[in-house]
Coordinates of C-alpha atoms in Angstrom, one line a residue:
M12 CA 140.5 175.2 196.9
K13 CA 142.2 177.9 198.9
P14 CA 145.8 176.9 199.7
T15 CA 146.8 176.6 203.4
P16 CA 149.6 178.9 204.7
F17 CA 151.9 175.9 205.0
C18 CA 151.4 174.9 201.4
L19 CA 152.1 178.5 200.3
L20 CA 155.3 178.5 202.4
F21 CA 156.4 175.1 201.0
T22 CA 155.8 176.3 197.5
L23 CA 157.7 179.5 198.1
L24 CA 160.7 177.6 199.5
A25 CA 160.7 174.8 197.0
A26 CA 160.0 176.9 193.8
P27 CA 162.9 177.2 191.4
P28 CA 164.4 180.7 191.2
V29 CA 162.9 183.0 188.7
M30 CA 164.9 185.1 186.2
A31 CA 167.7 182.5 186.5
D32 CA 169.4 183.9 183.5
M33 CA 170.3 187.1 185.4
P34 CA 173.4 187.4 187.5
S35 CA 172.9 186.9 191.3
C36 CA 174.8 185.5 194.3
G37 CA 172.1 182.7 194.7
S38 CA 174.6 179.9 195.1
G39 CA 177.9 179.3 196.7
H40 CA 179.5 177.9 199.9
V41 CA 179.9 178.6 203.6
F42 CA 183.2 177.4 205.0
D43 CA 185.0 177.0 208.2
D44 CA 187.6 179.8 208.1
A45 CA 190.1 178.1 210.4
N46 CA 192.9 180.7 210.0
G47 CA 190.5 183.7 210.0
N48 CA 191.8 185.3 206.8
G49 CA 188.4 185.4 205.1
A50 CA 189.5 183.3 202.2
R51 CA 189.1 179.6 201.7
D52 CA 192.3 177.8 202.0
A53 CA 193.2 174.1 201.5
G54 CA 191.8 171.9 204.3
E55 CA 189.0 174.4 205.3
D56 CA 185.8 172.4 205.1
G57 CA 182.3 173.5 204.3
I58 CA 179.8 174.0 207.1
A59 CA 176.5 172.1 206.9
G60 CA 173.2 173.3 208.0
V61 CA 173.8 177.1 207.8
K62 CA 170.8 179.1 206.8
V63 CA 171.3 181.4 203.8
S64 CA 168.6 183.8 202.5
D65 CA 167.8 186.4 199.9
G66 CA 165.5 188.2 202.2
M67 CA 162.5 186.1 201.1
R68 CA 163.5 182.5 200.6
I69 CA 165.7 180.5 203.0
V70 CA 167.9 177.5 202.1
E71 CA 170.4 175.5 204.2
T72 CA 173.8 174.4 203.2
D73 CA 174.4 170.8 202.4
S74 CA 177.1 168.5 203.9
T75 CA 179.7 170.2 201.8
G76 CA 178.6 173.7 202.8
R77 CA 177.0 174.4 199.5
Y78 CA 173.8 176.4 199.0
A79 CA 171.8 177.2 195.9
G80 CA 168.4 178.4 194.7
L81 CA 168.5 182.0 195.9
G82 CA 168.6 185.4 194.4
G83 CA 166.5 184.7 191.4
D84 CA 165.6 188.4 191.5
A85 CA 168.9 189.9 190.5
A86 CA 168.3 193.0 192.8
R87 CA 168.2 190.9 196.0
T88 CA 171.0 190.9 198.6
V89 CA 171.9 187.3 199.7
F90 CA 173.0 186.9 203.4
L91 CA 173.6 184.2 205.8
V92 CA 171.9 183.8 209.2
K93 CA 175.0 183.8 211.4
P94 CA 174.7 180.7 213.6
A95 CA 175.6 180.8 217.3
G96 CA 179.1 179.8 218.0
Y97 CA 180.5 181.3 214.8
A98 CA 181.6 184.7 213.7
P99 CA 181.8 186.0 210.2
A100 CA 184.9 187.6 208.7
S101 CA 185.3 191.4 208.8
R102 CA 185.1 193.5 205.7
A103 CA 187.8 196.0 204.9
D104 CA 185.5 198.7 206.4
G105 CA 185.1 196.8 209.7
L106 CA 181.5 195.6 209.1
P107 CA 180.7 191.9 209.5
D108 CA 181.0 190.1 206.2
F109 CA 177.7 188.2 206.1
W110 CA 176.1 189.4 202.9
R111 CA 176.6 189.7 199.1
N112 CA 175.0 192.4 197.1
P113 CA 174.1 191.5 193.5
P114 CA 176.9 191.5 190.9
A115 CA 175.4 194.1 188.7
G116 CA 174.4 196.5 191.5
A117 CA 171.3 198.7 191.0
G118 CA 170.1 202.3 191.1
H119 CA 173.3 203.9 189.7
S120 CA 171.4 207.0 188.6
L121 CA 170.2 207.8 192.2
R122 CA 171.8 210.8 193.8
Y123 CA 173.9 208.8 196.2
G124 CA 174.9 206.2 193.8
G125 CA 172.6 203.3 194.7
M126 CA 174.2 199.8 194.9
A127 CA 177.6 199.4 193.3
A128 CA 178.6 196.2 191.4
S129 CA 179.7 193.4 193.7
S130 CA 181.3 190.0 193.7
C131 CA 179.8 186.6 194.7
R132 CA 182.4 185.3 197.2
D133 CA 181.9 182.3 199.5
F134 CA 180.9 183.1 203.1
A135 CA 183.7 182.6 205.7
L136 CA 182.7 181.7 209.3
R137 CA 185.2 181.0 212.1
R138 CA 184.4 179.2 215.3
T139 CA 184.3 181.6 218.3
P140 CA 186.3 180.6 221.4
P141 CA 184.2 179.8 224.6
R142 CA 183.2 182.8 226.5
K143 CA 181.5 183.5 229.8
A144 CA 177.7 182.9 229.6
G145 CA 175.7 186.0 228.9
I146 CA 176.0 188.7 226.2
E147 CA 176.1 192.5 226.3
V148 CA 174.9 194.5 223.2
L149 CA 175.3 198.1 222.6
V150 CA 172.2 199.7 221.1
F151 CA 172.3 203.1 219.4
A152 CA 169.3 204.8 218.0
D153 CA 169.2 207.8 215.7
P154 CA 172.8 209.1 215.5
Q155 CA 171.4 211.3 212.7
P156 CA 174.1 213.7 211.8
K157 CA 173.2 216.4 209.2
S158 CA 176.9 217.4 208.5
M159 CA 180.4 216.5 209.3
V160 CA 180.2 218.8 212.3
D161 CA 177.5 216.5 213.7
V162 CA 179.6 213.4 212.8
D163 CA 182.3 214.8 215.0
Y164 CA 179.8 215.2 217.8
Y165 CA 178.9 211.6 217.4
R166 CA 182.6 210.6 217.6
R167 CA 183.4 212.7 220.7
D168 CA 180.1 212.4 222.6
I169 CA 179.1 208.8 222.0
V170 CA 181.8 206.6 220.6
E171 CA 185.2 207.8 221.9
P172 CA 184.2 207.8 225.6
I173 CA 183.4 204.1 225.5
A174 CA 185.9 202.8 222.9
G175 CA 188.2 200.3 224.5
T176 CA 186.3 200.2 227.8
H177 CA 182.8 198.8 227.0
G178 CA 182.2 195.1 227.7
A179 CA 179.9 194.4 224.7
Q180 CA 180.3 191.6 222.2
L181 CA 177.8 193.0 219.6
G182 CA 176.3 196.4 218.5
M183 CA 173.3 197.6 216.6
S184 CA 172.1 200.9 215.2
L185 CA 168.3 201.3 215.0
G186 CA 168.1 203.6 212.0
D187 CA 168.6 207.2 211.0
I188 CA 172.3 206.5 210.7
V189 CA 172.4 210.0 209.0
N190 CA 169.9 212.8 208.5
D191 CA 169.2 212.5 204.7
D192 CA 172.8 213.1 203.5
L193 CA 173.8 209.6 202.7
S194 CA 177.3 210.8 201.7
L195 CA 178.0 210.7 205.5
Y196 CA 177.7 207.0 205.7
P197 CA 181.4 206.1 205.3
A198 CA 182.5 208.6 207.9
M199 CA 179.9 207.3 210.4
N200 CA 180.9 203.7 209.7
R201 CA 184.6 204.4 210.3
I202 CA 183.8 205.9 213.7
T203 CA 181.4 203.2 214.8
A204 CA 183.8 200.4 213.6
G205 CA 186.2 201.9 216.2
L206 CA 184.1 200.2 218.9
G207 CA 185.7 196.9 217.8
V208 CA 182.6 194.6 217.8
P209 CA 180.5 193.3 215.0
W210 CA 177.9 196.0 214.2
L211 CA 174.5 195.6 212.7
H212 CA 172.6 198.4 211.0
L213 CA 168.9 199.0 210.3
P214 CA 167.6 201.8 208.1
G215 CA 165.4 204.7 209.2
N216 CA 163.3 207.2 207.4
H217 CA 166.2 209.5 207.0
D218 CA 168.3 206.7 205.4
L219 CA 166.2 206.6 202.2
D220 CA 167.1 207.3 198.6
F221 CA 164.3 209.9 198.4
D222 CA 164.8 210.2 194.6
A223 CA 163.8 206.5 194.2
S224 CA 160.5 206.1 192.4
R225 CA 159.3 203.1 194.5
D226 CA 159.8 201.7 197.9
E227 CA 161.7 198.7 196.6
D228 CA 164.6 200.9 195.4
S229 CA 164.6 203.4 198.4
L230 CA 167.4 201.6 200.3
L231 CA 169.8 200.8 197.5
S232 CA 172.4 203.3 198.8
F233 CA 172.0 202.0 202.4
R234 CA 172.3 198.4 201.3
N235 CA 175.5 199.3 199.3
L236 CA 177.3 199.8 202.5
Y237 CA 175.3 198.1 205.2
G238 CA 173.9 195.0 203.4
P239 CA 170.4 193.5 203.9
D240 CA 167.6 195.7 205.3
T241 CA 166.0 192.6 206.9
F242 CA 168.0 189.8 208.5
A243 CA 168.5 187.3 211.4
W244 CA 171.6 186.8 213.5
E245 CA 171.9 184.1 216.2
E246 CA 173.9 184.1 219.5
P247 CA 173.7 181.4 222.2
E248 CA 171.6 183.8 224.3
L249 CA 169.5 185.5 221.8
V250 CA 168.3 185.8 218.2
F251 CA 168.3 189.2 216.5
I252 CA 165.8 189.8 213.7
G253 CA 166.4 193.2 212.1
L254 CA 163.5 194.7 210.1
D255 CA 163.2 197.6 207.7
D256 CA 159.9 199.0 208.7
V257 CA 159.9 202.2 206.8
I258 CA 157.6 202.2 203.7
H259 CA 158.7 204.8 201.2
L260 CA 155.7 206.7 199.7
P261 CA 157.1 208.7 196.8
G262 CA 155.2 211.9 196.1
Q263 CA 153.2 211.8 199.3
K264 CA 153.2 213.7 202.5
P265 CA 154.5 212.3 204.7
A266 CA 156.8 210.4 202.3
Y267 CA 156.8 207.3 204.5
T268 CA 154.8 205.2 206.9
G269 CA 155.6 202.3 209.2
G270 CA 154.9 198.8 207.9
L271 CA 156.4 195.7 206.4
R272 CA 156.6 194.3 202.9
E273 CA 155.3 190.9 201.6
D274 CA 158.8 189.6 201.0
Q275 CA 159.7 190.4 204.7
F276 CA 156.7 188.4 205.8
A277 CA 157.8 185.5 203.6
F278 CA 161.2 185.7 205.3
L279 CA 159.7 185.9 208.8
E280 CA 157.4 182.9 208.2
A281 CA 160.2 180.8 206.8
Y282 CA 162.7 181.7 209.5
L283 CA 160.4 181.7 212.6
R284 CA 159.0 178.3 211.7
D285 CA 161.9 176.6 213.4
A286 CA 163.8 179.5 215.0
P287 CA 165.4 178.7 218.4
R288 CA 162.9 179.0 221.3
D289 CA 165.3 178.5 224.1
R290 CA 166.7 182.1 224.1
L291 CA 165.5 185.7 223.8
L292 CA 164.0 186.7 220.5
V293 CA 164.8 190.4 219.8
V294 CA 162.9 192.1 217.0
A295 CA 164.6 195.4 216.1
A296 CA 163.3 198.1 213.8
H297 CA 163.3 201.9 213.5
I298 CA 159.7 203.1 213.6
P299 CA 157.8 202.1 216.8
F300 CA 155.2 199.4 216.6
F301 CA 153.0 201.4 218.9
D302 CA 151.0 204.3 217.4
T303 CA 152.6 207.7 217.7
S304 CA 150.4 209.5 215.1
K305 CA 148.6 212.7 216.0
V306 CA 146.4 212.5 212.9
P307 CA 143.2 210.6 213.4
G308 CA 142.7 207.7 211.1
R309 CA 146.4 207.7 209.9
P310 CA 148.4 205.4 212.2
S311 CA 152.1 205.7 212.3
F312 CA 152.5 201.9 211.8
R313 CA 150.1 199.9 209.5
V314 CA 147.7 198.1 211.9
A315 CA 147.3 195.0 209.8
D316 CA 151.1 194.6 209.5
R317 CA 151.6 194.9 213.2
E318 CA 148.9 192.3 214.0
R319 CA 150.4 190.0 211.4
L320 CA 153.8 190.4 212.9
F321 CA 152.6 189.9 216.4
A322 CA 150.8 186.7 215.4
L323 CA 154.1 185.2 214.1
L324 CA 155.8 186.1 217.4
R325 CA 153.0 184.8 219.7
D326 CA 154.3 181.4 220.5
F327 CA 157.8 182.5 221.4
P328 CA 158.2 182.4 225.2
R329 CA 160.6 185.5 225.4
V330 CA 160.3 188.4 223.0
L331 CA 161.7 191.9 223.2
L332 CA 161.0 194.7 220.7
L333 CA 163.6 197.5 220.2
T334 CA 162.7 200.6 218.2
G335 CA 163.9 204.3 217.8
H336 CA 162.7 207.2 215.7
D337 CA 160.8 209.3 218.4
H338 CA 163.8 211.1 220.0
T339 CA 162.2 210.4 223.4
Q340 CA 162.3 207.3 225.6
R341 CA 159.6 205.0 226.8
H342 CA 158.6 201.4 227.6
V343 CA 155.4 200.1 226.0
R344 CA 153.6 196.8 227.0
H345 CA 151.5 195.6 224.2
G346 CA 148.3 193.7 224.8
A347 CA 145.1 192.7 223.0
V348 CA 144.2 196.2 221.9
D349 CA 147.4 196.3 219.9
G350 CA 146.9 192.8 218.4
W351 CA 149.1 191.0 220.8
H352 CA 147.6 187.8 222.3
G353 CA 150.6 186.2 224.0
A354 CA 150.5 184.9 227.6
E355 CA 152.3 188.0 228.9
P356 CA 152.3 191.6 227.7
L357 CA 154.8 192.2 224.9
H358 CA 157.6 194.6 225.9
E359 CA 158.8 197.3 223.5
Y360 CA 161.6 199.5 224.5
N361 CA 161.6 202.7 222.4
V362 CA 165.3 203.8 222.7
G363 CA 166.3 207.3 223.1
A364 CA 168.4 209.0 220.4
A365 CA 172.2 209.1 220.3
C366 CA 171.8 212.6 218.8
G367 CA 169.2 213.5 221.5
A368 CA 167.2 216.4 220.1
F369 CA 169.1 216.5 216.8
W370 CA 172.4 217.8 218.3
S371 CA 170.6 221.0 219.5
G372 CA 171.0 223.2 222.6
V373 CA 173.8 225.1 224.3
K374 CA 177.3 223.8 223.8
D375 CA 179.5 222.8 226.7
D376 CA 183.1 223.5 227.3
A377 CA 184.1 220.9 224.8
G378 CA 181.9 222.5 222.1
I379 CA 179.3 219.7 222.1
P380 CA 175.5 220.6 222.2
D381 CA 173.5 219.6 225.3
A382 CA 171.2 217.6 223.0
T383 CA 168.7 216.7 225.8
M384 CA 165.4 215.3 224.3
S385 CA 162.1 217.0 224.7
D386 CA 161.0 214.6 227.4
G387 CA 164.1 215.4 229.5
T388 CA 166.1 212.3 228.7
P389 CA 169.8 213.1 228.0
N390 CA 171.2 211.9 224.7
G391 CA 173.1 208.7 224.9
Y392 CA 172.9 205.0 224.2
A393 CA 171.5 201.8 225.6
T394 CA 172.9 198.4 226.6
L395 CA 171.1 195.1 226.5
H396 CA 172.4 192.3 228.7
V397 CA 171.0 188.8 228.0
Q398 CA 171.6 185.6 230.0
P399 CA 171.1 182.0 228.9
G400 CA 167.5 181.2 228.9
G401 CA 166.5 184.6 227.7
A402 CA 166.4 186.7 230.9
Y403 CA 167.5 190.3 230.0
A404 CA 168.3 193.7 231.5
L405 CA 168.3 197.1 229.9
S406 CA 170.2 200.2 230.8
W407 CA 170.4 203.8 229.5
H408 CA 173.7 205.6 229.5
P409 CA 173.8 209.4 229.2
A410 CA 176.5 210.6 226.8
R411 CA 179.8 211.6 228.5
H412 CA 178.1 211.5 231.8
R413 CA 179.5 213.6 234.6
E414 CA 178.0 212.4 237.9
R415 CA 176.3 215.0 240.0
A416 CA 174.2 214.5 243.1
D417 CA 171.1 215.8 241.3
F418 CA 171.8 214.3 237.8
T419 CA 172.9 210.7 237.9
K420 CA 173.1 208.0 235.2
A421 CA 169.4 207.1 236.0
V422 CA 167.7 210.2 237.5
A423 CA 167.6 214.0 237.0
L424 CA 166.1 216.2 239.7
H425 CA 164.5 219.6 239.6
A426 CA 163.5 221.6 242.7
P427 CA 163.0 225.3 243.5
A428 CA 166.1 226.9 245.1
V429 CA 164.1 228.8 247.7
L430 CA 160.5 228.9 249.1
R431 CA 158.9 231.1 251.7
Q432 CA 158.6 229.5 255.1
G433 CA 154.9 228.8 255.9
A434 CA 153.8 229.2 252.2
Y435 CA 151.1 227.0 251.0
P436 CA 152.9 223.7 249.9
A437 CA 152.2 224.0 246.2
W438 CA 155.8 223.5 244.9
A439 CA 157.6 220.2 244.4
V440 CA 160.7 218.3 243.5
Y441 CA 160.5 216.5 240.2
A442 CA 162.4 213.3 239.3
N443 CA 162.9 212.3 235.7
V444 CA 163.7 208.6 235.8
F445 CA 165.1 208.0 232.4
M446 CA 164.2 204.3 232.3
G447 CA 161.0 204.8 234.3
Q448 CA 158.0 202.5 233.7
Q449 CA 154.3 203.0 234.4
D450 CA 154.4 201.0 237.7
Q451 CA 157.8 202.2 238.8
R452 CA 158.3 202.8 242.6
V453 CA 159.8 206.3 243.2
E454 CA 160.1 207.7 246.7
Y455 CA 161.5 210.9 248.3
R456 CA 162.4 212.1 251.8
I457 CA 163.5 215.4 253.4
D458 CA 166.4 215.7 255.8
G459 CA 166.7 211.9 256.3
G460 CA 163.0 211.5 257.4
A461 CA 160.6 208.8 256.3
W462 CA 160.4 207.8 252.7
K463 CA 157.2 208.9 251.0
P464 CA 155.9 207.9 247.5
M465 CA 156.2 210.3 244.7
T466 CA 153.3 210.7 242.2
K467 CA 153.5 210.1 238.5
A468 CA 153.3 213.5 236.8
S469 CA 151.8 214.0 233.3
R470 CA 153.6 217.1 232.3
A471 CA 156.8 218.5 230.8
D472 CA 160.1 218.2 232.8
P473 CA 160.7 221.6 234.4
R474 CA 164.3 221.4 233.4
M475 CA 163.3 221.5 229.8
L476 CA 160.8 224.3 230.3
A477 CA 163.6 226.3 231.9
E478 CA 165.7 225.8 228.8
N479 CA 162.8 227.0 226.6
V480 CA 162.3 230.1 228.8
A481 CA 166.1 230.8 228.6
D482 CA 166.0 230.5 224.9
D483 CA 163.0 232.8 224.7
A484 CA 164.6 235.5 226.9
V485 CA 167.6 236.3 224.6
D486 CA 167.7 238.0 221.3
A487 CA 170.5 235.8 219.9
L488 CA 170.7 232.0 219.5
R489 CA 172.4 230.3 222.4
G490 CA 173.4 227.4 220.2
F491 CA 173.2 226.3 216.5
D492 CA 169.6 225.2 217.3
R493 CA 167.5 225.9 220.3
S494 CA 166.7 223.0 222.7
P495 CA 163.4 221.3 221.7
E496 CA 160.1 222.5 223.0
A497 CA 159.4 220.5 226.1
T498 CA 156.8 217.7 225.7
P499 CA 155.1 215.7 228.5
S500 CA 157.4 213.1 229.9
L501 CA 156.2 209.5 230.5
H502 CA 158.8 209.0 233.2
L503 CA 158.4 212.0 235.5
W504 CA 157.5 211.8 239.2
R505 CA 156.5 214.7 241.6
G506 CA 156.9 215.1 245.4
T507 CA 155.5 218.1 247.3
L508 CA 158.0 220.1 249.3
P509 CA 157.1 220.9 252.9
T510 CA 157.3 224.6 253.9
D511 CA 156.7 224.2 257.7
L512 CA 160.3 223.3 258.5
A513 CA 163.0 225.5 259.9
I514 CA 164.5 228.4 258.0
G515 CA 167.6 227.4 256.0
A516 CA 168.7 224.5 253.7
H517 CA 166.9 221.1 253.5
R518 CA 168.2 218.0 251.9
I519 CA 166.0 216.2 249.3
E520 CA 166.8 212.6 248.5
V521 CA 165.0 210.5 245.8
R522 CA 165.3 206.8 245.2
A523 CA 163.9 204.9 242.2
F524 CA 163.7 201.2 242.1
D525 CA 164.8 200.2 238.6
A526 CA 163.7 196.8 237.3
W527 CA 167.2 195.9 236.2
R528 CA 169.7 198.1 238.0
G529 CA 168.0 198.1 241.4
E530 CA 167.8 201.1 243.7
Q531 CA 169.0 204.4 242.1
R532 CA 169.4 207.6 244.1
A533 CA 169.8 211.2 243.5
S534 CA 169.7 214.3 245.9
T535 CA 169.4 218.0 245.8
Q536 CA 168.3 220.7 248.3
Y537 CA 166.0 223.7 248.7
R538 CA 166.0 226.5 251.2
L539 CA 163.3 228.1 253.3
Q540 CA 163.4 231.8 253.8
A541 CA 161.4 234.1 256.0
A542 CA 159.5 236.9 254.2
A543 CA 157.2 239.6 255.1
P544 CA 154.2 240.9 253.0

């Protein structure tokens, strides 16, 4: 008789660990670290009911805080699911101390060293003091430095401007922490740790050990510093599930695809069975769950894996997907055609890149590249605000933003400087609304007149086309790399400019009604000039 999924899950969770003679961190304790020193001192009791996992199986601590039965495969990282109301200790490098890599390590012959030998210490958790309801999360996608020069751009452009001033309690990087050079990890980690909040890291396709001969070993160097590639983390307002969704395909072109492994599905099935449903469930990964492939018959994310994941998420009342990878920005609402059969469309926010267009473009007075992405979105970072009950708000923050009338934190405008009075009205103002969605309300007016709707435009942002033309027109590079070739923007609106007004300057105002920030405005001007044939 074919076993039911429940029976399979019960067998998986109840089965004794295999390869038990090999060293692992499959047993230990979770304790209440009352003095916050990370070590268990006299009088510090164990914590019952904490979930601990090896990325496949999940067990809970008993009344003494003890867990056992994990890590039968000696290469598996063991981690705890951080419970709401507690915080883990910090490692020496500033990362949250919620995992244990296997004692023997693995992949020592890999170019970047693989996973070093580790120790199986008990897990320390300390109770967090009461805080105001609601949580803010910093979300970075694709910092992706290729050298220490780019690491310095990341420090000066993204991190230092908000260090000590942001209001976040948690942070997450959605992969491509570096651009293939894994020796840059420690430098990147030191900089990010300066933000002073627990920081979670997911791997991207540029975080792989490309000399690994199989997918299972392709993140050993990543895991050496950043811990598990798949995990869960709980806060009173939300649950984070972080997923490695990059499948390494050694010897193939491309050398990866989007998808999930069987051990990840085992973890998801075990965890989601009784995961909290009274808060927002955030599933974060690197490669988008929607299809970005330009090759027919070769989807960018394995269709069967997406449908299987979506089936596991279906009964949760509030779900948000966060992804990176594309170096553009968009919102996607999944429906039946994508395998989602929930009561409401499933929202995926594909976050713009911290490095923008790979740290390209003309440098400013501080020596930092423009880095605007091909769809006209400035490089930067996102924030996620979550309230009790799961209501959430998203914001995009351009890096080192300098407010201008025509380039605000939410909207960038492009309009011709001058038009001929009486010319056929074929020219327009364009509004790139960085967080714009398909049904967004965007309006404009001239000289304080009546507001008129702008039309969604399926074309490249003229600001990026102008950069392309400027790069083409010179015989020397204007920066280390040119700005990217402009691509059609999914958040661009157009409003025709009238030419039957008086000669002289005319003020253009644009307002966009953001779903979370409310009304956002920007302004510019154009001039009408008399001309003779």
